[in-house]
Each structure stands twice: as C-alpha cells, then as structure tokens.
Amino acid sequence: MFTNFIASSKLMDLQLLGRKFTWYKPDGTCKSRLDRIMVNKEWMWKWPDLSLRSLGRTFSDHCPLVLKHVIVEWGHKPFKYFNGWSSHQEFKDFYKNKWAGYDIQEKLKRLKRDLKWWRKTSFGALNSKIEANKEIVEKPDRFDEVFGLEEEEIIERNRN
C-alpha cells in the first residue's frame, strides 16, 4: 500500500550521504535506514543542489538528518554566552572587574573578548572535548556499517 502510494505520487528517495543507516537498535544487534526524505520532480527542479546527510547519533537511537540546499558563509563565528557560566565560582568577580569604567559599547566589546579568554582558561577546549566524545560514539557505528561488530564490540559501544 505504502509502496503504491510512493510510486503513484512519483516521489524519489533522496540519496543519503555520510552513512548507510539512520537507526540503530540500542543493543547494537540491528540497524536500518528508517529515516528518509522523499521529494517529487518539481521539488528537484526548484532546488537542484539538495544534499541529504546523516549526522552521528547522540541521545537517540536515530541519526538526525540534515537537508541542505546552499552552503551559506556566515562570516565570523558569533560570540555565545552560556547561562552556566554565571554559576561558576569565579564568574561574579570576573564580571565585576571587567565591567567597571567603560561606556556601554566599549564594555560589551571588552567583556566579549575577556569572556572568550575566561571561558578557555576556566573550561578548557570544550568544543574539542565534545567532538572527541562524539567520535567515541560515532566510530563504532561507522565501522559497524562496513564490517559489522563482534559481540564484545557491541557491548563496548553500548557502554559509551
């Protein structure tokens, strides 16, 4: 029934780049490409440069899908303030010392620069740590897609 609907609607399954599978059974014994994006010919004519990628799974047994049309260059990486910083034991003193004595525009400019430095010294390379942990989770999935995993490797993957 569903297959007939797809055929009669003239839908196409976009090619998935980056991975073969989008779902993994939590115990690692089964994997499948459950998640898909289907488009018709008109859609492809309107957006010919579509690409569909699967990201690594993090909190779910499904891998998120990213549909891109055009790569946009956003310029400089924007400054981000994390609410958790305000609960850090050194933040209040840091903030008071950096905020005093400047007009508002200069205060914000200096505070941004100083917060970047403080974040690096107080929390370390947080993005690098996150990326390293993602790699720990994703590497077995990529290996499993090509070669399959032994029972011990499945157990180890599930520990991570």
PDB file of C-alpha atoms in Angstrom:
ATOM      1  CA  MET A   1       0.000   0.000   0.000  1.00  0.00           C
ATOM      2  CA  PHE A   2       2.697   2.493   1.018  1.00  0.00           C
ATOM      3  CA  THR A   3       4.917   1.440  -1.915  1.00  0.00           C
ATOM      4  CA  ASN A   4       1.990   2.027  -4.291  1.00  0.00           C
ATOM      5  CA  PHE A   5       1.442   5.493  -2.805  1.00  0.00           C
ATOM      6  CA  ILE A   6       5.124   6.377  -3.307  1.00  0.00           C
ATOM      7  CA  ALA A   7       5.050   5.160  -6.921  1.00  0.00           C
ATOM      8  CA  SER A   8       1.758   6.866  -7.796  1.00  0.00           C
ATOM      9  CA  SER A   9       2.946  10.137  -6.216  1.00  0.00           C
ATOM     10  CA  LYS A  10       6.180   9.907  -8.223  1.00  0.00           C
ATOM     11  CA  LEU A  11       8.279  10.502  -5.141  1.00  0.00           C
ATOM     12  CA  MET A  12      12.026   9.958  -5.093  1.00  0.00           C
ATOM     13  CA  ASP A  13      14.076   8.965  -2.095  1.00  0.00           C
ATOM     14  CA  LEU A  14      16.963  11.439  -1.723  1.00  0.00           C
ATOM     15  CA  GLN A  15      20.375   9.787  -1.625  1.00  0.00           C
ATOM     16  CA  LEU A  16      21.795   9.705   1.878  1.00  0.00           C
ATOM     17  CA  LEU A  17      25.390  10.892   2.180  1.00  0.00           C
ATOM     18  CA  GLY A  18      27.751  10.074   5.023  1.00  0.00           C
ATOM     19  CA  ARG A  19      26.109   6.938   6.401  1.00  0.00           C
ATOM     20  CA  LYS A  20      24.218   3.860   5.285  1.00  0.00           C
ATOM     21  CA  PHE A  21      21.901   3.627   8.287  1.00  0.00           C
ATOM     22  CA  THR A  22      19.837   6.112  10.293  1.00  0.00           C
ATOM     23  CA  TRP A  23      18.628   3.881  13.140  1.00  0.00           C
ATOM     24  CA  TYR A  24      20.432   1.511  15.496  1.00  0.00           C
ATOM     25  CA  LYS A  25      18.794  -0.872  17.936  1.00  0.00           C
ATOM     26  CA  PRO A  26      20.039   0.129  21.401  1.00  0.00           C
ATOM     27  CA  ASP A  27      21.756  -3.222  21.977  1.00  0.00           C
ATOM     28  CA  GLY A  28      23.574  -2.854  18.631  1.00  0.00           C
ATOM     29  CA  THR A  29      22.204  -6.036  17.083  1.00  0.00           C
ATOM     30  CA  CYS A  30      20.198  -4.367  14.313  1.00  0.00           C
ATOM     31  CA  LYS A  31      20.481  -1.300  12.095  1.00  0.00           C
ATOM     32  CA  SER A  32      18.379   0.123   9.274  1.00  0.00           C
ATOM     33  CA  ARG A  33      17.725   3.171   7.123  1.00  0.00           C
ATOM     34  CA  LEU A  34      14.357   4.071   8.592  1.00  0.00           C
ATOM     35  CA  ASP A  35      14.533   7.840   8.204  1.00  0.00           C
ATOM     36  CA  ARG A  36      14.157   9.269   4.701  1.00  0.00           C
ATOM     37  CA  ILE A  37      13.281  12.423   2.837  1.00  0.00           C
ATOM     38  CA  MET A  38      11.193  11.938  -0.271  1.00  0.00           C
ATOM     39  CA  VAL A  39      10.657  14.605  -2.930  1.00  0.00           C
ATOM     40  CA  ASN A  40       8.952  14.870  -6.297  1.00  0.00           C
ATOM     41  CA  LYS A  41      10.396  16.040  -9.625  1.00  0.00           C
ATOM     42  CA  GLU A  42       9.099  19.599  -9.170  1.00  0.00           C
ATOM     43  CA  TRP A  43      10.914  19.839  -5.860  1.00  0.00           C
ATOM     44  CA  MET A  44      14.164  18.693  -7.501  1.00  0.00           C
ATOM     45  CA  TRP A  45      13.751  21.263 -10.308  1.00  0.00           C
ATOM     46  CA  LYS A  46      13.208  24.049  -7.790  1.00  0.00           C
ATOM     47  CA  TRP A  47      16.115  23.021  -5.536  1.00  0.00           C
ATOM     48  CA  PRO A  48      18.573  21.068  -7.700  1.00  0.00           C
ATOM     49  CA  ASP A  49      21.504  21.318  -5.299  1.00  0.00           C
ATOM     50  CA  LEU A  50      19.960  19.458  -2.389  1.00  0.00           C
ATOM     51  CA  SER A  51      22.089  17.188  -0.290  1.00  0.00           C
ATOM     52  CA  LEU A  52      20.933  14.902   2.494  1.00  0.00           C
ATOM     53  CA  ARG A  53      23.367  13.980   5.249  1.00  0.00           C
ATOM     54  CA  SER A  54      23.031  11.872   8.320  1.00  0.00           C
ATOM     55  CA  LEU A  55      24.744  13.090  11.465  1.00  0.00           C
ATOM     56  CA  GLY A  56      26.026  10.892  14.255  1.00  0.00           C
ATOM     57  CA  ARG A  57      23.506   9.766  16.811  1.00  0.00           C
ATOM     58  CA  THR A  58      23.877  11.211  20.276  1.00  0.00           C
ATOM     59  CA  PHE A  59      20.900  10.865  22.619  1.00  0.00           C
ATOM     60  CA  SER A  60      18.623   8.894  20.341  1.00  0.00           C
ATOM     61  CA  ASP A  61      18.797   5.595  18.507  1.00  0.00           C
ATOM     62  CA  HIS A  62      18.108   7.615  15.326  1.00  0.00           C
ATOM     63  CA  CYS A  63      20.658   9.720  13.449  1.00  0.00           C
ATOM     64  CA  PRO A  64      19.458  13.256  12.700  1.00  0.00           C
ATOM     65  CA  LEU A  65      19.098  14.136   9.022  1.00  0.00           C
ATOM     66  CA  VAL A  66      20.293  17.432   7.564  1.00  0.00           C
ATOM     67  CA  LEU A  67      18.853  18.631   4.279  1.00  0.00           C
ATOM     68  CA  LYS A  68      20.955  21.390   2.696  1.00  0.00           C
ATOM     69  CA  HIS A  69      20.366  23.497  -0.365  1.00  0.00           C
ATOM     70  CA  VAL A  70      23.114  26.085  -0.362  1.00  0.00           C
ATOM     71  CA  ILE A  71      26.097  26.409   1.909  1.00  0.00           C
ATOM     72  CA  VAL A  72      25.877  29.858   3.487  1.00  0.00           C
ATOM     73  CA  GLU A  73      29.047  31.545   4.688  1.00  0.00           C
ATOM     74  CA  TRP A  74      28.019  33.372   7.850  1.00  0.00           C
ATOM     75  CA  GLY A  75      31.332  35.142   8.427  1.00  0.00           C
ATOM     76  CA  HIS A  76      32.930  35.359  11.840  1.00  0.00           C
ATOM     77  CA  LYS A  77      31.785  32.927  14.487  1.00  0.00           C
ATOM     78  CA  PRO A  78      29.348  34.781  16.776  1.00  0.00           C
ATOM     79  CA  PHE A  79      30.029  35.229  20.458  1.00  0.00           C
ATOM     80  CA  LYS A  80      27.950  32.956  22.683  1.00  0.00           C
ATOM     81  CA  TYR A  81      27.171  33.418  26.351  1.00  0.00           C
ATOM     82  CA  PHE A  82      26.310  30.253  28.293  1.00  0.00           C
ATOM     83  CA  ASN A  83      23.977  30.635  31.258  1.00  0.00           C
ATOM     84  CA  GLY A  84      26.012  28.064  33.178  1.00  0.00           C
ATOM     85  CA  TRP A  85      28.931  30.496  33.345  1.00  0.00           C
ATOM     86  CA  SER A  86      27.100  32.618  35.918  1.00  0.00           C
ATOM     87  CA  SER A  87      27.107  29.710  38.383  1.00  0.00           C
ATOM     88  CA  HIS A  88      30.899  29.307  38.144  1.00  0.00           C
ATOM     89  CA  GLN A  89      32.585  30.357  41.377  1.00  0.00           C
ATOM     90  CA  GLU A  90      34.891  32.929  39.707  1.00  0.00           C
ATOM     91  CA  PHE A  91      32.337  34.497  37.385  1.00  0.00           C
ATOM     92  CA  LYS A  92      30.930  37.201  39.685  1.00  0.00           C
ATOM     93  CA  ASP A  93      34.348  38.669  40.493  1.00  0.00           C
ATOM     94  CA  PHE A  94      35.467  38.369  36.878  1.00  0.00           C
ATOM     95  CA  TYR A  95      32.340  40.180  35.680  1.00  0.00           C
ATOM     96  CA  LYS A  96      32.628  42.997  38.258  1.00  0.00           C
ATOM     97  CA  ASN A  97      36.294  43.592  37.456  1.00  0.00           C
ATOM     98  CA  LYS A  98      35.758  43.716  33.698  1.00  0.00           C
ATOM     99  CA  TRP A  99      32.548  45.774  33.681  1.00  0.00           C
ATOM    100  CA  ALA A 100      33.684  48.827  35.663  1.00  0.00           C
ATOM    101  CA  GLY A 101      34.840  52.049  33.993  1.00  0.00           C
ATOM    102  CA  TYR A 102      33.784  51.834  30.309  1.00  0.00           C
ATOM    103  CA  ASP A 103      30.945  53.203  28.213  1.00  0.00           C
ATOM    104  CA  ILE A 104      28.417  50.518  27.274  1.00  0.00           C
ATOM    105  CA  GLN A 105      29.747  49.814  23.764  1.00  0.00           C
ATOM    106  CA  GLU A 106      33.318  49.566  24.980  1.00  0.00           C
ATOM    107  CA  LYS A 107      32.210  47.477  27.973  1.00  0.00           C
ATOM    108  CA  LEU A 108      30.479  44.958  25.718  1.00  0.00           C
ATOM    109  CA  LYS A 109      33.435  44.765  23.339  1.00  0.00           C
ATOM    110  CA  ARG A 110      35.920  44.211  26.173  1.00  0.00           C
ATOM    111  CA  LEU A 111      33.589  41.865  28.034  1.00  0.00           C
ATOM    112  CA  LYS A 112      33.228  39.707  24.914  1.00  0.00           C
ATOM    113  CA  ARG A 113      37.000  39.488  24.473  1.00  0.00           C
ATOM    114  CA  ASP A 114      37.599  38.800  28.147  1.00  0.00           C
ATOM    115  CA  LEU A 115      34.809  36.223  28.401  1.00  0.00           C
ATOM    116  CA  LYS A 116      36.339  34.303  25.494  1.00  0.00           C
ATOM    117  CA  TRP A 117      39.664  34.225  27.332  1.00  0.00           C
ATOM    118  CA  TRP A 118      37.987  33.318  30.644  1.00  0.00           C
ATOM    119  CA  ARG A 119      35.959  30.518  29.021  1.00  0.00           C
ATOM    120  CA  LYS A 120      39.115  28.975  27.559  1.00  0.00           C
ATOM    121  CA  THR A 121      41.033  29.153  30.825  1.00  0.00           C
ATOM    122  CA  SER A 122      38.145  28.072  33.082  1.00  0.00           C
ATOM    123  CA  PHE A 123      36.552  25.370  30.954  1.00  0.00           C
ATOM    124  CA  GLY A 124      39.289  24.417  28.530  1.00  0.00           C
ATOM    125  CA  ALA A 125      38.644  23.462  24.945  1.00  0.00           C
ATOM    126  CA  LEU A 126      35.003  22.500  25.453  1.00  0.00           C
ATOM    127  CA  ASN A 127      34.241  22.124  21.742  1.00  0.00           C
ATOM    128  CA  SER A 128      37.241  19.813  21.314  1.00  0.00           C
ATOM    129  CA  LYS A 129      36.074  17.679  24.233  1.00  0.00           C
ATOM    130  CA  ILE A 130      32.563  17.442  22.782  1.00  0.00           C
ATOM    131  CA  GLU A 131      33.943  16.486  19.360  1.00  0.00           C
ATOM    132  CA  ALA A 132      36.235  13.854  20.921  1.00  0.00           C
ATOM    133  CA  ASN A 133      33.289  12.292  22.751  1.00  0.00           C
ATOM    134  CA  LYS A 134      31.188  12.329  19.572  1.00  0.00           C
ATOM    135  CA  GLU A 135      33.973  10.421  17.852  1.00  0.00           C
ATOM    136  CA  ILE A 136      33.917   7.777  20.600  1.00  0.00           C
ATOM    137  CA  VAL A 137      30.203   7.208  19.885  1.00  0.00           C
ATOM    138  CA  GLU A 138      30.297   7.532  16.084  1.00  0.00           C
ATOM    139  CA  LYS A 139      33.401   5.490  15.246  1.00  0.00           C
ATOM    140  CA  PRO A 140      31.872   2.092  16.134  1.00  0.00           C
ATOM    141  CA  ASP A 141      28.720   2.973  14.153  1.00  0.00           C
ATOM    142  CA  ARG A 142      30.759   3.766  11.027  1.00  0.00           C
ATOM    143  CA  PHE A 143      32.813   0.588  11.460  1.00  0.00           C
ATOM    144  CA  ASP A 144      29.631  -1.443  12.002  1.00  0.00           C
ATOM    145  CA  GLU A 145      28.128  -0.128   8.744  1.00  0.00           C
ATOM    146  CA  VAL A 146      31.043  -1.524   6.745  1.00  0.00           C
ATOM    147  CA  PHE A 147      32.314  -4.573   8.629  1.00  0.00           C
ATOM    148  CA  GLY A 148      29.834  -5.384  11.390  1.00  0.00           C
ATOM    149  CA  LEU A 149      30.767  -5.617  15.067  1.00  0.00           C
ATOM    150  CA  GLU A 150      31.664  -8.593  17.221  1.00  0.00           C
ATOM    151  CA  GLU A 151      29.613  -9.171  20.377  1.00  0.00           C
ATOM    152  CA  GLU A 152      32.347  -7.674  22.612  1.00  0.00           C
ATOM    153  CA  GLU A 153      32.493  -4.561  20.409  1.00  0.00           C
ATOM    154  CA  ILE A 154      28.718  -4.139  20.631  1.00  0.00           C
ATOM    155  CA  ILE A 155      28.914  -4.330  24.427  1.00  0.00           C
ATOM    156  CA  GLU A 156      31.735  -1.740  24.458  1.00  0.00           C
ATOM    157  CA  ARG A 157      29.791   0.586  22.137  1.00  0.00           C
ATOM    158  CA  ASN A 158      26.750   0.382  24.403  1.00  0.00           C
ATOM    159  CA  ARG A 159      28.883   1.356  27.414  1.00  0.00           C
ATOM    160  CA  ASN A 160      29.827   4.603  25.696  1.00  0.00           C
TER     161      ASN A 160
END
